[in-house]
PDB file of C-alpha atoms and ligand atoms in Angstrom:
ATOM      1  CA  UNK A   1       3.703 -19.767 -10.189  1.00  0.00           C
ATOM      2  CA  UNK A   2       7.469 -19.950 -10.024  1.00  0.00           C
ATOM      3  CA  UNK A   3       8.888 -23.241 -11.274  1.00  0.00           C
ATOM      4  CA  UNK A   4      10.504 -25.169  -8.406  1.00  0.00           C
ATOM      5  CA  UNK A   5      13.966 -25.182  -9.962  1.00  0.00           C
ATOM      6  CA  UNK A   6      14.006 -21.405 -10.484  1.00  0.00           C
ATOM      7  CA  UNK A   7      14.746 -18.769  -7.869  1.00  0.00           C
ATOM      8  CA  UNK A   8      12.178 -15.985  -7.935  1.00  0.00           C
ATOM      9  CA  UNK A   9      13.204 -12.809  -9.757  1.00  0.00           C
ATOM     10  CA  UNK A  10      13.098  -9.251  -8.380  1.00  0.00           C
ATOM     11  CA  UNK A  11      13.818  -5.926 -10.056  1.00  0.00           C
ATOM     12  CA  UNK A  12      14.806  -3.049  -7.768  1.00  0.00           C
ATOM     13  CA  UNK A  13      15.150   0.445  -9.224  1.00  0.00           C
ATOM     14  CA  UNK A  14      17.456   2.913  -7.488  1.00  0.00           C
ATOM     15  CA  UNK A  15      19.631   0.016  -6.347  1.00  0.00           C
ATOM     16  CA  UNK A  16      22.949   1.809  -6.871  1.00  0.00           C
ATOM     17  CA  UNK A  17      22.709   3.435  -3.426  1.00  0.00           C
ATOM     18  CA  UNK A  18      20.480   4.423  -0.527  1.00  0.00           C
ATOM     19  CA  UNK A  19      17.234   2.609   0.138  1.00  0.00           C
ATOM     20  CA  UNK A  20      17.275   0.659  -3.127  1.00  0.00           C
ATOM     21  CA  UNK A  21      20.706  -0.834  -2.400  1.00  0.00           C
ATOM     22  CA  UNK A  22      19.509  -1.911   1.050  1.00  0.00           C
ATOM     23  CA  UNK A  23      16.387  -3.463  -0.496  1.00  0.00           C
ATOM     24  CA  UNK A  24      18.523  -5.391  -2.980  1.00  0.00           C
ATOM     25  CA  UNK A  25      20.686  -6.723  -0.140  1.00  0.00           C
ATOM     26  CA  UNK A  26      17.598  -7.753   1.826  1.00  0.00           C
ATOM     27  CA  UNK A  27      16.048  -9.568  -1.141  1.00  0.00           C
ATOM     28  CA  UNK A  28      19.239 -11.236  -2.417  1.00  0.00           C
ATOM     29  CA  UNK A  29      19.137 -14.321  -0.131  1.00  0.00           C
ATOM     30  CA  UNK A  30      15.781 -15.343  -1.611  1.00  0.00           C
ATOM     31  CA  UNK A  31      15.682 -13.734  -5.052  1.00  0.00           C
ATOM     32  CA  UNK A  32      17.769 -13.227  -8.147  1.00  0.00           C
ATOM     33  CA  UNK A  33      17.878  -9.425  -8.253  1.00  0.00           C
ATOM     34  CA  UNK A  34      18.110  -7.078 -11.229  1.00  0.00           C
ATOM     35  CA  UNK A  35      19.842  -3.958  -9.928  1.00  0.00           C
ATOM     36  CA  UNK A  36      18.393  -0.787 -11.477  1.00  0.00           C
ATOM     37  CA  UNK A  37      20.277   2.517 -11.570  1.00  0.00           C
ATOM     38  CA  UNK A  38      22.569   4.595 -13.764  1.00  0.00           C
ATOM     39  CA  UNK A  39      25.895   4.383 -11.934  1.00  0.00           C
ATOM     40  CA  UNK A  40      27.313   1.315 -13.696  1.00  0.00           C
ATOM     41  CA  UNK A  41      30.283   1.039 -11.330  1.00  0.00           C
ATOM     42  CA  UNK A  42      28.109   1.045  -8.213  1.00  0.00           C
ATOM     43  CA  UNK A  43      25.731  -1.509  -9.742  1.00  0.00           C
ATOM     44  CA  UNK A  44      28.590  -3.843 -10.671  1.00  0.00           C
ATOM     45  CA  UNK A  45      30.112  -3.530  -7.187  1.00  0.00           C
ATOM     46  CA  UNK A  46      26.782  -4.521  -5.627  1.00  0.00           C
ATOM     47  CA  UNK A  47      26.317  -7.361  -8.117  1.00  0.00           C
ATOM     48  CA  UNK A  48      29.771  -8.675  -7.164  1.00  0.00           C
ATOM     49  CA  UNK A  49      28.614  -8.695  -3.533  1.00  0.00           C
ATOM     50  CA  UNK A  50      25.247 -10.395  -4.127  1.00  0.00           C
ATOM     51  CA  UNK A  51      25.281 -13.813  -5.855  1.00  0.00           C
ATOM     52  CA  UNK A  52      22.397 -14.140  -8.326  1.00  0.00           C
ATOM     53  CA  UNK A  53      22.116 -10.391  -8.895  1.00  0.00           C
ATOM     54  CA  UNK A  54      23.130  -8.422 -11.959  1.00  0.00           C
ATOM     55  CA  UNK A  55      23.203  -4.775 -13.039  1.00  0.00           C
ATOM     56  CA  UNK A  56      20.175  -3.416 -14.870  1.00  0.00           C
ATOM     57  CA  UNK A  57      21.466   0.016 -15.875  1.00  0.00           C
ATOM     58  CA  UNK A  58      18.907   2.327 -17.468  1.00  0.00           C
ATOM     59  CA  UNK A  59      17.852   5.973 -17.355  1.00  0.00           C
ATOM     60  CA  UNK A  60      14.246   5.526 -16.276  1.00  0.00           C
ATOM     61  CA  UNK A  61      12.948   8.660 -17.989  1.00  0.00           C
ATOM     62  CA  UNK A  62      14.192   7.379 -21.360  1.00  0.00           C
ATOM     63  CA  UNK A  63      11.119   5.427 -22.441  1.00  0.00           C
ATOM     64  CA  UNK A  64      12.821   3.819 -25.450  1.00  0.00           C
ATOM     65  CA  UNK A  65      15.735   2.646 -23.296  1.00  0.00           C
ATOM     66  CA  UNK A  66      13.349   1.278 -20.664  1.00  0.00           C
ATOM     67  CA  UNK A  67      11.317  -0.592 -23.281  1.00  0.00           C
ATOM     68  CA  UNK A  68      14.521  -2.180 -24.556  1.00  0.00           C
ATOM     69  CA  UNK A  69      15.765  -3.010 -21.051  1.00  0.00           C
ATOM     70  CA  UNK A  70      12.608  -4.924 -20.060  1.00  0.00           C
ATOM     71  CA  UNK A  71      12.955  -7.169 -23.108  1.00  0.00           C
ATOM     72  CA  UNK A  72      13.345 -10.781 -22.076  1.00  0.00           C
ATOM     73  CA  UNK A  73      11.752 -10.367 -18.634  1.00  0.00           C
ATOM     74  CA  UNK A  74       8.837 -12.783 -18.972  1.00  0.00           C
ATOM     75  CA  UNK A  75       8.233 -13.545 -15.307  1.00  0.00           C
ATOM     76  CA  UNK A  76       8.785 -11.102 -12.449  1.00  0.00           C
ATOM     77  CA  UNK A  77       7.976 -11.956  -8.843  1.00  0.00           C
ATOM     78  CA  UNK A  78       8.838  -8.612  -7.248  1.00  0.00           C
ATOM     79  CA  UNK A  79       9.157  -5.075  -8.591  1.00  0.00           C
ATOM     80  CA  UNK A  80      10.429  -2.455  -6.136  1.00  0.00           C
ATOM     81  CA  UNK A  81      10.368   1.164  -7.264  1.00  0.00           C
ATOM     82  CA  UNK A  82      12.978   2.996  -5.184  1.00  0.00           C
ATOM     83  CA  UNK A  83      14.487   5.349  -7.775  1.00  0.00           C
ATOM     84  CA  UNK A  84      13.406   8.907  -7.158  1.00  0.00           C
ATOM     85  CA  UNK A  85      14.483  12.500  -6.857  1.00  0.00           C
ATOM     86  CA  UNK A  86      13.824  14.976  -4.064  1.00  0.00           C
ATOM     87  CA  UNK A  87      13.858  18.478  -5.535  1.00  0.00           C
ATOM     88  CA  UNK A  88      12.830  20.928  -2.830  1.00  0.00           C
ATOM     89  CA  UNK A  89      11.732  24.558  -2.955  1.00  0.00           C
ATOM     90  CA  UNK A  90       8.802  26.808  -2.247  1.00  0.00           C
ATOM     91  CA  UNK A  91       6.070  27.212  -4.838  1.00  0.00           C
ATOM     92  CA  UNK A  92       7.423  30.700  -5.496  1.00  0.00           C
ATOM     93  CA  UNK A  93      10.837  29.383  -6.474  1.00  0.00           C
ATOM     94  CA  UNK A  94       9.918  26.101  -8.241  1.00  0.00           C
ATOM     95  CA  UNK A  95      10.088  26.302 -12.033  1.00  0.00           C
ATOM     96  CA  UNK A  96       7.993  24.328 -14.514  1.00  0.00           C
ATOM     97  CA  UNK A  97      11.144  22.417 -15.396  1.00  0.00           C
ATOM     98  CA  UNK A  98      11.582  21.278 -11.791  1.00  0.00           C
ATOM     99  CA  UNK A  99       7.923  20.231 -11.566  1.00  0.00           C
ATOM    100  CA  UNK A 100       8.293  18.233 -14.773  1.00  0.00           C
ATOM    101  CA  UNK A 101      11.552  16.541 -13.720  1.00  0.00           C
ATOM    102  CA  UNK A 102      10.101  15.610 -10.329  1.00  0.00           C
ATOM    103  CA  UNK A 103       6.994  14.075 -11.892  1.00  0.00           C
ATOM    104  CA  UNK A 104       8.930  12.505 -14.763  1.00  0.00           C
ATOM    105  CA  UNK A 105      11.176  10.481 -12.422  1.00  0.00           C
ATOM    106  CA  UNK A 106       8.875   9.952  -9.437  1.00  0.00           C
ATOM    107  CA  UNK A 107       5.612   9.225 -11.270  1.00  0.00           C
ATOM    108  CA  UNK A 108       5.715   8.859 -15.059  1.00  0.00           C
ATOM    109  CA  UNK A 109       8.776   6.602 -15.114  1.00  0.00           C
ATOM    110  CA  UNK A 110       7.221   4.419 -12.400  1.00  0.00           C
ATOM    111  CA  UNK A 111       3.953   4.120 -14.315  1.00  0.00           C
ATOM    112  CA  UNK A 112       5.675   3.283 -17.591  1.00  0.00           C
ATOM    113  CA  UNK A 113       8.032   0.678 -16.122  1.00  0.00           C
ATOM    114  CA  UNK A 114       5.123  -0.928 -14.278  1.00  0.00           C
ATOM    115  CA  UNK A 115       2.993  -0.967 -17.429  1.00  0.00           C
ATOM    116  CA  UNK A 116       5.712  -2.639 -19.446  1.00  0.00           C
ATOM    117  CA  UNK A 117       6.251  -5.281 -16.765  1.00  0.00           C
ATOM    118  CA  UNK A 118       2.598  -6.083 -16.039  1.00  0.00           C
ATOM    119  CA  UNK A 119       2.518  -9.224 -18.201  1.00  0.00           C
ATOM    120  CA  UNK A 120       5.594 -10.553 -16.361  1.00  0.00           C
ATOM    121  CA  UNK A 121       4.116  -9.596 -12.970  1.00  0.00           C
ATOM    122  CA  UNK A 122       0.801 -11.240 -13.791  1.00  0.00           C
ATOM    123  CA  UNK A 123       2.604 -14.384 -14.939  1.00  0.00           C
ATOM    124  CA  UNK A 124       4.224 -14.661 -11.500  1.00  0.00           C
ATOM    125  CA  UNK A 125       1.263 -13.241  -9.482  1.00  0.00           C
ATOM    126  CA  UNK A 126       3.925 -10.802  -8.360  1.00  0.00           C
ATOM    127  CA  UNK A 127       4.313  -8.029  -5.812  1.00  0.00           C
ATOM    128  CA  UNK A 128       4.875  -4.349  -6.562  1.00  0.00           C
ATOM    129  CA  UNK A 129       6.349  -2.151  -3.835  1.00  0.00           C
ATOM    130  CA  UNK A 130       6.561   1.605  -4.239  1.00  0.00           C
ATOM    131  CA  UNK A 131       8.913   3.569  -2.004  1.00  0.00           C
ATOM    132  CA  UNK A 132       6.727   6.560  -1.342  1.00  0.00           C
ATOM    133  CA  UNK A 133       7.348   8.986   1.561  1.00  0.00           C
ATOM    134  CA  UNK A 134       5.781  10.710   4.523  1.00  0.00           C
ATOM    135  CA  UNK A 135       5.429  13.452   1.915  1.00  0.00           C
ATOM    136  CA  UNK A 136       2.940  11.218   0.107  1.00  0.00           C
ATOM    137  CA  UNK A 137       0.640  11.651   3.102  1.00  0.00           C
ATOM    138  CA  UNK A 138       1.286  15.237   4.253  1.00  0.00           C
ATOM    139  CA  UNK A 139       2.551  18.215   2.216  1.00  0.00           C
ATOM    140  CA  UNK A 140       4.724  20.675   4.104  1.00  0.00           C
ATOM    141  CA  UNK A 141       5.856  24.175   3.116  1.00  0.00           C
ATOM    142  CA  UNK A 142       8.842  24.009   0.782  1.00  0.00           C
ATOM    143  CA  UNK A 143       7.993  20.492  -0.369  1.00  0.00           C
ATOM    144  CA  UNK A 144       5.111  21.151  -2.810  1.00  0.00           C
ATOM    145  CA  UNK A 145       6.450  19.555  -5.996  1.00  0.00           C
ATOM    146  CA  UNK A 146       8.029  16.581  -4.201  1.00  0.00           C
ATOM    147  CA  UNK A 147       4.916  15.977  -2.079  1.00  0.00           C
ATOM    148  CA  UNK A 148       2.634  16.374  -5.092  1.00  0.00           C
ATOM    149  CA  UNK A 149       4.665  13.738  -6.951  1.00  0.00           C
ATOM    150  CA  UNK A 150       4.416  11.374  -3.980  1.00  0.00           C
ATOM    151  CA  UNK A 151       0.661  12.001  -3.553  1.00  0.00           C
ATOM    152  CA  UNK A 152       0.367  11.132  -7.253  1.00  0.00           C
ATOM    153  CA  UNK A 153       2.457   8.008  -6.694  1.00  0.00           C
ATOM    154  CA  UNK A 154       0.083   6.916  -3.916  1.00  0.00           C
ATOM    155  CA  UNK A 155      -2.910   7.450  -6.211  1.00  0.00           C
ATOM    156  CA  UNK A 156      -1.174   5.399  -8.881  1.00  0.00           C
ATOM    157  CA  UNK A 157      -0.551   2.600  -6.389  1.00  0.00           C
ATOM    158  CA  UNK A 158      -4.155   2.597  -5.185  1.00  0.00           C
ATOM    159  CA  UNK A 159      -5.559   2.355  -8.722  1.00  0.00           C
ATOM    160  CA  UNK A 160      -2.997  -0.281  -9.705  1.00  0.00           C
ATOM    161  CA  UNK A 161      -3.860  -2.366  -6.633  1.00  0.00           C
ATOM    162  CA  UNK A 162      -7.550  -2.413  -7.508  1.00  0.00           C
ATOM    163  CA  UNK A 163      -6.949  -3.082 -11.207  1.00  0.00           C
ATOM    164  CA  UNK A 164      -4.462  -5.886 -10.717  1.00  0.00           C
ATOM    165  CA  UNK A 165      -6.134  -7.712  -7.826  1.00  0.00           C
ATOM    166  CA  UNK A 166      -7.998 -10.013 -10.253  1.00  0.00           C
ATOM    167  CA  UNK A 167      -4.617 -10.952 -11.739  1.00  0.00           C
ATOM    168  CA  UNK A 168      -3.127 -11.817  -8.354  1.00  0.00           C
ATOM    169  CA  UNK A 169      -0.704  -8.880  -8.332  1.00  0.00           C
ATOM    170  CA  UNK A 170      -0.306  -7.232  -4.903  1.00  0.00           C
ATOM    171  CA  UNK A 171       0.690  -3.589  -4.450  1.00  0.00           C
ATOM    172  CA  UNK A 172       2.247  -1.940  -1.390  1.00  0.00           C
ATOM    173  CA  UNK A 173       3.112   1.703  -0.757  1.00  0.00           C
ATOM    174  CA  UNK A 174       5.901   2.209   1.791  1.00  0.00           C
ATOM    175  CA  UNK A 175       5.999   5.644   3.412  1.00  0.00           C
ATOM    176  CA  UNK A 176       9.274   6.282   5.271  1.00  0.00           C
ATOM    177  CA  UNK A 177      10.126   9.439   7.137  1.00  0.00           C
ATOM    178  CA  UNK A 178      13.680  10.782   6.888  1.00  0.00           C
ATOM    179  CA  UNK A 179      16.224   8.105   5.934  1.00  0.00           C
ATOM    180  CA  UNK A 180      20.034   8.348   6.174  1.00  0.00           C
ATOM    181  CA  UNK A 181      20.910   8.498   2.437  1.00  0.00           C
ATOM    182  CA  UNK A 182      22.411  10.856  -0.135  1.00  0.00           C
ATOM    183  CA  UNK A 183      18.942  12.244  -0.812  1.00  0.00           C
ATOM    184  CA  UNK A 184      18.574  13.185   2.859  1.00  0.00           C
ATOM    185  CA  UNK A 185      21.992  14.865   2.784  1.00  0.00           C
ATOM    186  CA  UNK A 186      20.714  17.011  -0.084  1.00  0.00           C
ATOM    187  CA  UNK A 187      17.534  17.825   1.808  1.00  0.00           C
ATOM    188  CA  UNK A 188      19.385  18.868   4.952  1.00  0.00           C
ATOM    189  CA  UNK A 189      21.848  20.937   2.906  1.00  0.00           C
ATOM    190  CA  UNK A 190      18.880  22.689   1.293  1.00  0.00           C
ATOM    191  CA  UNK A 191      17.285  23.324   4.683  1.00  0.00           C
ATOM    192  CA  UNK A 192      20.585  24.605   6.079  1.00  0.00           C
ATOM    193  CA  UNK A 193      20.515  22.394   9.188  1.00  0.00           C
ATOM    194  CA  UNK A 194      22.997  19.921  10.672  1.00  0.00           C
ATOM    195  CA  UNK A 195      23.014  16.365   9.325  1.00  0.00           C
ATOM    196  CA  UNK A 196      22.044  13.997  12.167  1.00  0.00           C
ATOM    197  CA  UNK A 197      22.154  10.395  10.897  1.00  0.00           C
ATOM    198  CA  UNK A 198      21.128   9.027  14.291  1.00  0.00           C
ATOM    199  CA  UNK A 199      17.856  10.944  14.022  1.00  0.00           C
ATOM    200  CA  UNK A 200      16.924   9.280  10.749  1.00  0.00           C
ATOM    201  CA  UNK A 201      15.769   5.804   9.722  1.00  0.00           C
ATOM    202  CA  UNK A 202      18.453   3.467   8.433  1.00  0.00           C
ATOM    203  CA  UNK A 203      17.955   2.258   4.826  1.00  0.00           C
ATOM    204  CA  UNK A 204      18.035  -1.305   6.199  1.00  0.00           C
ATOM    205  CA  UNK A 205      14.936  -0.573   8.277  1.00  0.00           C
ATOM    206  CA  UNK A 206      13.016   0.499   5.178  1.00  0.00           C
ATOM    207  CA  UNK A 207      14.298  -2.606   3.401  1.00  0.00           C
ATOM    208  CA  UNK A 208      12.886  -4.682   6.254  1.00  0.00           C
ATOM    209  CA  UNK A 209       9.439  -3.237   5.577  1.00  0.00           C
ATOM    210  CA  UNK A 210       9.785  -4.090   1.892  1.00  0.00           C
ATOM    211  CA  UNK A 211      10.740  -7.649   2.769  1.00  0.00           C
ATOM    212  CA  UNK A 212       7.697  -7.879   5.028  1.00  0.00           C
ATOM    213  CA  UNK A 213       5.459  -6.756   2.172  1.00  0.00           C
ATOM    214  CA  UNK A 214       6.843  -9.188  -0.398  1.00  0.00           C
ATOM    215  CA  UNK A 215       6.866 -12.180   1.955  1.00  0.00           C
ATOM    216  CA  UNK A 216       3.361 -11.634   3.358  1.00  0.00           C
ATOM    217  CA  UNK A 217       1.324 -14.851   3.271  1.00  0.00           C
ATOM    218  CA  UNK A 218      -1.287 -15.242   0.507  1.00  0.00           C
ATOM    219  CA  UNK A 219      -4.192 -14.316   2.800  1.00  0.00           C
ATOM    220  CA  UNK A 220      -2.658 -10.928   3.681  1.00  0.00           C
ATOM    221  CA  UNK A 221      -2.081  -7.909   1.453  1.00  0.00           C
ATOM    222  CA  UNK A 222      -0.023  -5.136   3.035  1.00  0.00           C
ATOM    223  CA  UNK A 223      -1.396  -2.075   1.268  1.00  0.00           C
ATOM    224  CA  UNK A 224       0.467   0.702   3.087  1.00  0.00           C
ATOM    225  CA  UNK A 225       3.362   0.721   5.527  1.00  0.00           C
ATOM    226  CA  UNK A 226       4.287   3.932   7.352  1.00  0.00           C
ATOM    227  CA  UNK A 227       7.693   4.141   9.077  1.00  0.00           C
ATOM    228  CA  UNK A 228       8.872   6.984  11.290  1.00  0.00           C
ATOM    229  CA  UNK A 229      12.264   7.437  12.927  1.00  0.00           C
ATOM    230  CA  UNK A 230      11.809   6.286  16.521  1.00  0.00           C
ATOM    231  CA  UNK A 231      12.129   9.198  18.982  1.00  0.00           C
TER     232      UNK A 231
HETATM  233  N1  NAP B   1      16.053   9.477   1.943  1.00  0.00           N
HETATM  234  C1  NAP B   1      14.907   9.780   2.514  1.00  0.00           C
HETATM  235  O1  NAP B   1      14.878  10.435   3.561  1.00  0.00           O
HETATM  236  C2  NAP B   1      13.615   9.316   1.919  1.00  0.00           C
HETATM  237  C3  NAP B   1      12.469   9.420   2.706  1.00  0.00           C
HETATM  238  C4  NAP B   1      11.251   9.010   2.189  1.00  0.00           C
HETATM  239  C5  NAP B   1      11.200   8.493   0.913  1.00  0.00           C
HETATM  240  N2  NAP B   1      12.319   8.414   0.149  1.00  0.00           N
HETATM  241  C6  NAP B   1      12.195   7.870  -1.200  1.00  0.00           C
HETATM  242  O2  NAP B   1      12.963   6.689  -1.255  1.00  0.00           O
HETATM  243  C7  NAP B   1      13.429   6.482  -2.586  1.00  0.00           C
HETATM  244  C8  NAP B   1      14.925   6.244  -2.556  1.00  0.00           C
HETATM  245  O3  NAP B   1      15.533   7.371  -1.978  1.00  0.00           O
HETATM  246  P1  NAP B   1      17.059   7.386  -1.497  1.00  0.00           P
HETATM  247  O4  NAP B   1      17.100   8.222  -0.313  1.00  0.00           O
HETATM  248  O5  NAP B   1      17.577   6.006  -1.479  1.00  0.00           O
HETATM  249  O6  NAP B   1      17.700   8.224  -2.710  1.00  0.00           O
HETATM  250  P2  NAP B   1      19.200   8.336  -3.222  1.00  0.00           P
HETATM  251  O7  NAP B   1      20.162   7.840  -2.219  1.00  0.00           O
HETATM  252  O8  NAP B   1      19.321   9.732  -3.742  1.00  0.00           O
HETATM  253  O9  NAP B   1      19.217   7.314  -4.458  1.00  0.00           O
HETATM  254  C9  NAP B   1      18.383   7.559  -5.549  1.00  0.00           C
HETATM  255  C10 NAP B   1      18.432   6.365  -6.472  1.00  0.00           C
HETATM  256  O10 NAP B   1      17.537   6.606  -7.557  1.00  0.00           O
HETATM  257  C11 NAP B   1      18.220   6.410  -8.794  1.00  0.00           C
HETATM  258  N3  NAP B   1      17.693   7.323  -9.807  1.00  0.00           N
HETATM  259  C12 NAP B   1      17.358   8.615  -9.639  1.00  0.00           C
HETATM  260  N4  NAP B   1      16.927   9.133 -10.790  1.00  0.00           N
HETATM  261  C13 NAP B   1      16.976   8.127 -11.706  1.00  0.00           C
HETATM  262  C14 NAP B   1      16.678   8.038 -13.091  1.00  0.00           C
HETATM  263  N5  NAP B   1      16.219   9.096 -13.764  1.00  0.00           N
HETATM  264  N6  NAP B   1      16.874   6.864 -13.715  1.00  0.00           N
HETATM  265  C15 NAP B   1      17.355   5.791 -13.044  1.00  0.00           C
HETATM  266  N7  NAP B   1      17.644   5.811 -11.731  1.00  0.00           N
HETATM  267  C16 NAP B   1      17.471   6.971 -11.077  1.00  0.00           C
HETATM  268  C17 NAP B   1      19.677   6.706  -8.473  1.00  0.00           C
HETATM  269  O11 NAP B   1      20.475   6.055  -9.417  1.00  0.00           O
HETATM  270  P3  NAP B   1      21.989   6.529  -9.783  1.00  0.00           P
HETATM  271  O12 NAP B   1      22.662   6.949  -8.499  1.00  0.00           O
HETATM  272  O13 NAP B   1      22.628   5.275 -10.324  1.00  0.00           O
HETATM  273  O14 NAP B   1      21.861   7.622 -10.752  1.00  0.00           O
HETATM  274  C18 NAP B   1      19.803   6.125  -7.069  1.00  0.00           C
HETATM  275  O15 NAP B   1      20.021   4.735  -7.121  1.00  0.00           O
HETATM  276  C19 NAP B   1      13.003   7.718  -3.386  1.00  0.00           C
HETATM  277  O16 NAP B   1      11.842   7.419  -4.119  1.00  0.00           O
HETATM  278  C20 NAP B   1      12.703   8.746  -2.310  1.00  0.00           C
HETATM  279  O17 NAP B   1      11.759   9.689  -2.736  1.00  0.00           O
HETATM  280  C21 NAP B   1      13.531   8.809   0.629  1.00  0.00           C
END
């Protein structure tokens, strides 16, 4: 339980931009927020905007750096995994290196950070939210390695949820469709289409789903949330 004189603590990866930055803004009124990412300037700018937040800069695939960065976190109320990469391509054109990078960032780094923070999450009976994707539910042509990483992330979340239930830790997978972020710009550039921000979800809408998951009352566990851009 959080002591009454302490604000609860959240760690948001991928907070330097996109969905993670929106999640940090949504959590900031109620939480002290550690802002994960690599772009130190962007993290500091967001920290200046959000009282109680501070940069938590780390390359998530560097296991030694991550182990050092989690030092001192003894109680964690909320962990939001938003950092990710979206490397697209057909099976025919996707190299082993791309498969490894996609899984390294989207799956292995998530598993390792979660593992290292489990004692702190258990201490707070905390919430873990994983920003998954529609691609964690359906795999489309040209999206094999990304979708496979997100299917794996969903499997990880499901196992984690069952394992950690006795410790009071709740786990939610959030599956957004297309969101207006830098990643989506890269996707649309790869597909060769026109960028249509009005046709995509806003990052703030995904952040709203995260807030719903972490503020759910004790009798309710939100296991999966699926968001689609409204037609
Ligand atoms: N955009 C969409 O349409 C969409 C749809 C469904 C799901 N998602 C998922 O939502 C999540 C966030 O996506 P987004 O659109 O917000 O992406 P984004 O705008 O490209 O931002 C990606 C974030 O991840 C961080 N990051 C990437 N690799 C990292 C690494 N190795 N170590 C540390 N941080 C790393 C980046 O940090 P730096 O910039 O500081 O390097 C950045 O903050 C991803 O998991 C993505 O798969 C996105």
